[in-house]
């Protein structure tokens, strides 16, 4: 009697398992195909059809060669170019790969500093950046500095600077290139990205696009991709 009950219970458990195993496996396979294959292919196809440039990375080309993206900033240091905002990204130390060193605009390691407003390290860095910014742009020691000139973005890869930041740098760029500052200011105005749909975001300037415009307008041209 006891053995018969055990056998019956085992058969019931096996039957119940078989009853739920099939729909579970089928639903898992269905969702894998839909979300892992069909949906990505559909969104990729629609994106390439409606927004081909954005879907391909918003690449910027010169002479048929991609030299950057409108969505990923680049690091500029020479005085004849507009400088991007600070970046908190890092990369492997060439001398010791087990360590990291500052590597501004490293697209393979997007990151913020993770330092809060009370961080002494952040406050010190901002103060040092402000001093350097004033010196390289010929400003007074107590001159106001745009916030994006002394703080890094959350991604460390922001391709834009504010119009105020660009206008301050215009004097330095014009002097380094030997061109009229009015011409440089005009190029800034021509390369302003307006708020999306007129609502979202602030007017801003894409640094790589502006530097390429400088190269196109002034001779001799020098490569803007650093």
Coordinates of C-alpha atoms in Angstrom, one line a residue:
X1 CA 0.0 0.0 0.0
X2 CA 2.8 2.4 0.9
X3 CA 4.8 1.6 -2.2
X4 CA 1.7 2.1 -4.4
X5 CA 1.2 5.6 -2.9
X6 CA 4.8 6.5 -3.4
X7 CA 4.7 5.4 -7.0
X8 CA 1.5 7.3 -7.6
X9 CA 3.1 10.5 -6.1
X10 CA 6.2 10.1 -8.2
X11 CA 4.1 9.7 -11.3
X12 CA 2.1 12.8 -10.4
X13 CA 5.2 14.9 -9.8
X14 CA 6.7 13.7 -13.1
X15 CA 3.5 14.4 -15.0
X16 CA 3.3 17.9 -13.4
X17 CA 6.9 18.7 -14.3
X18 CA 6.3 17.6 -17.9
X19 CA 3.2 19.7 -18.0
X20 CA 5.0 22.9 -17.1
X21 CA 8.4 22.2 -18.7
X22 CA 7.1 22.5 -22.3
X23 CA 5.4 25.9 -21.9
X24 CA 8.4 27.2 -19.9
X25 CA 10.9 26.1 -22.6
X26 CA 8.7 27.4 -25.4
X27 CA 8.2 30.8 -23.8
X28 CA 11.9 31.1 -23.0
X29 CA 12.8 30.3 -26.6
X30 CA 10.1 32.7 -27.9
X31 CA 11.3 35.6 -25.7
X32 CA 14.9 34.9 -26.7
X33 CA 14.1 35.1 -30.4
X34 CA 11.9 38.2 -30.0
X35 CA 14.1 40.2 -27.6
X36 CA 17.5 38.9 -28.5
X37 CA 17.1 38.7 -32.3
X38 CA 14.0 40.1 -33.8
X39 CA 13.7 43.3 -31.8
X40 CA 17.4 44.3 -32.2
X41 CA 17.3 43.7 -35.9
X42 CA 14.1 45.6 -36.3
X43 CA 15.3 48.7 -34.3
X44 CA 18.7 48.6 -36.1
X45 CA 16.9 48.4 -39.5
X46 CA 14.5 51.2 -38.7
X47 CA 17.3 53.4 -37.2
X48 CA 19.4 53.0 -40.4
X49 CA 16.4 53.8 -42.5
X50 CA 15.2 56.9 -40.7
X51 CA 18.4 58.1 -39.1
X52 CA 21.4 56.7 -41.1
X53 CA 24.0 59.1 -39.8
X54 CA 23.1 58.7 -36.1
X55 CA 22.8 54.9 -36.5
X56 CA 26.3 54.8 -37.9
X57 CA 27.8 56.7 -34.9
X58 CA 27.3 60.3 -36.1
X59 CA 30.7 60.1 -37.7
X60 CA 32.5 63.3 -38.9
X61 CA 34.6 62.8 -42.0
X62 CA 37.2 64.8 -43.7
X63 CA 38.7 63.9 -47.1
X64 CA 36.6 60.7 -47.0
X65 CA 38.1 59.5 -43.7
X66 CA 36.3 59.3 -40.4
X67 CA 38.2 61.4 -37.8
X68 CA 35.7 61.4 -35.0
X69 CA 32.1 61.4 -33.9
X70 CA 29.7 64.3 -33.1
X71 CA 28.7 62.4 -29.9
X72 CA 32.2 61.7 -28.5
X73 CA 34.5 64.5 -27.5
X74 CA 38.2 64.7 -28.2
X75 CA 41.1 66.2 -26.3
X76 CA 42.7 69.4 -27.7
X77 CA 45.7 71.2 -26.1
X78 CA 47.2 73.4 -28.8
X79 CA 46.4 77.1 -28.4
X80 CA 45.1 77.5 -32.0
X81 CA 42.2 75.1 -31.2
X82 CA 39.2 75.4 -28.9
X83 CA 39.6 73.2 -25.9
X84 CA 37.0 70.7 -24.7
X85 CA 35.9 70.6 -21.1
X86 CA 37.9 68.6 -18.5
X87 CA 37.5 64.8 -18.7
X88 CA 37.8 62.3 -15.8
X89 CA 38.5 59.3 -17.9
X90 CA 41.7 57.2 -17.4
X91 CA 43.6 54.5 -19.1
X92 CA 46.4 51.9 -18.5
X93 CA 49.8 53.3 -17.5
X94 CA 52.2 52.6 -20.4
X95 CA 54.9 52.0 -17.9
X96 CA 52.8 49.7 -15.7
X97 CA 49.6 48.2 -17.2
X98 CA 48.5 47.2 -13.7
X99 CA 48.0 50.9 -12.9
X100 CA 45.9 53.7 -14.5
X101 CA 46.8 57.2 -15.4
X102 CA 44.7 60.2 -16.5
X103 CA 43.7 59.8 -20.2
X104 CA 41.2 62.6 -21.1
X105 CA 38.5 61.5 -23.5
X106 CA 39.3 57.9 -23.5
X107 CA 36.2 56.5 -25.3
X108 CA 37.0 53.0 -24.1
X109 CA 36.6 54.0 -20.5
X110 CA 33.8 56.4 -20.1
X111 CA 33.5 57.5 -16.5
X112 CA 32.9 60.4 -14.1
X113 CA 35.1 61.3 -11.2
X114 CA 32.4 60.2 -8.7
X115 CA 33.5 63.1 -6.5
X116 CA 30.7 65.0 -4.6
X117 CA 30.4 68.7 -4.1
X118 CA 32.0 68.4 -0.6
X119 CA 35.0 66.5 -2.0
X120 CA 38.3 68.4 -1.2
X121 CA 39.9 66.7 -4.2
X122 CA 37.2 68.0 -6.5
X123 CA 37.3 71.5 -5.1
X124 CA 41.1 71.6 -5.4
X125 CA 40.9 70.3 -9.0
X126 CA 38.3 72.9 -9.9
X127 CA 40.4 75.7 -8.4
X128 CA 43.5 74.6 -10.3
X129 CA 41.5 74.3 -13.6
X130 CA 40.1 77.8 -13.1
X131 CA 43.6 79.2 -12.6
X132 CA 44.9 77.4 -15.7
X133 CA 41.9 78.5 -17.7
X134 CA 42.3 82.1 -16.8
X135 CA 46.0 82.0 -17.6
X136 CA 45.7 80.4 -21.0
X137 CA 42.9 82.7 -22.0
X138 CA 44.4 85.9 -20.7
X139 CA 41.8 86.6 -18.1
X140 CA 42.1 88.5 -14.8
X141 CA 42.9 86.5 -11.7
X142 CA 39.4 87.0 -10.3
X143 CA 37.5 86.7 -13.6
X144 CA 34.4 84.5 -13.7
X145 CA 34.9 81.2 -15.4
X146 CA 32.2 79.1 -17.1
X147 CA 31.3 76.0 -15.0
X148 CA 31.9 73.6 -18.0
X149 CA 35.5 74.9 -18.3
X150 CA 36.4 73.6 -14.9
X151 CA 34.2 70.5 -14.4
X152 CA 34.1 67.2 -16.1
X153 CA 30.9 65.7 -17.6
X154 CA 29.2 62.6 -16.2
X155 CA 30.5 60.5 -19.1
X156 CA 33.9 62.2 -19.5
X157 CA 33.2 62.3 -23.2
X158 CA 31.1 65.4 -23.6
X159 CA 31.7 66.7 -27.2
X160 CA 30.2 70.2 -26.4
X161 CA 31.2 73.3 -24.6
X162 CA 28.9 76.3 -23.7
X163 CA 28.8 79.3 -25.9
X164 CA 30.2 81.4 -23.0
X165 CA 33.2 79.0 -22.8
X166 CA 33.7 79.2 -26.6
X167 CA 33.5 83.0 -26.7
X168 CA 36.1 83.4 -24.0
X169 CA 38.5 81.0 -25.9
X170 CA 37.9 83.0 -29.1
X171 CA 40.5 85.6 -28.3
X172 CA 43.2 83.0 -27.7
X173 CA 42.4 81.1 -30.8
X174 CA 42.3 84.2 -33.0
X175 CA 45.6 85.4 -31.6
X176 CA 47.3 82.0 -32.2
X177 CA 46.0 81.8 -35.7
X178 CA 46.6 85.4 -36.6
X179 CA 43.0 86.0 -37.7
X180 CA 40.4 88.6 -36.6
X181 CA 38.5 87.6 -33.5
X182 CA 35.2 88.6 -35.2
X183 CA 35.8 85.9 -37.8
X184 CA 36.3 83.3 -35.0
X185 CA 33.2 84.5 -33.2
X186 CA 31.3 84.2 -36.4
X187 CA 32.4 80.6 -36.8
X188 CA 31.3 79.9 -33.2
X189 CA 27.8 81.3 -34.1
X190 CA 27.7 79.2 -37.2
X191 CA 28.4 76.0 -35.3
X192 CA 26.0 76.4 -32.4
X193 CA 23.8 73.4 -31.7
X194 CA 20.4 74.6 -30.8
X195 CA 18.2 72.9 -28.1
X196 CA 16.5 69.8 -29.5
X197 CA 13.0 70.7 -30.8
X198 CA 13.7 74.1 -29.4
X199 CA 13.0 72.8 -25.9
X200 CA 15.6 70.3 -24.6
X201 CA 19.1 71.3 -23.6
X202 CA 21.0 74.5 -23.9
X203 CA 22.6 76.1 -26.9
X204 CA 26.1 74.6 -27.2
X205 CA 29.1 74.2 -29.5
X206 CA 30.5 71.0 -30.8
X207 CA 34.3 71.4 -30.2
X208 CA 35.5 69.0 -33.0
X209 CA 33.1 70.5 -35.6
X210 CA 34.2 74.0 -34.6
X211 CA 37.9 73.2 -34.8
X212 CA 37.3 71.6 -38.3
X213 CA 35.5 74.8 -39.3
X214 CA 38.6 76.7 -38.2
X215 CA 40.9 74.5 -40.3
X216 CA 38.6 75.0 -43.3
X217 CA 38.5 78.7 -42.9
X218 CA 42.2 79.4 -42.1
X219 CA 45.4 78.5 -44.0
X220 CA 47.5 76.6 -43.6
X221 CA 45.1 73.9 -42.3
X222 CA 46.3 71.5 -39.7
X223 CA 44.6 68.2 -38.7
X224 CA 42.0 68.8 -35.9
X225 CA 41.8 65.2 -34.7
X226 CA 44.3 64.8 -31.8

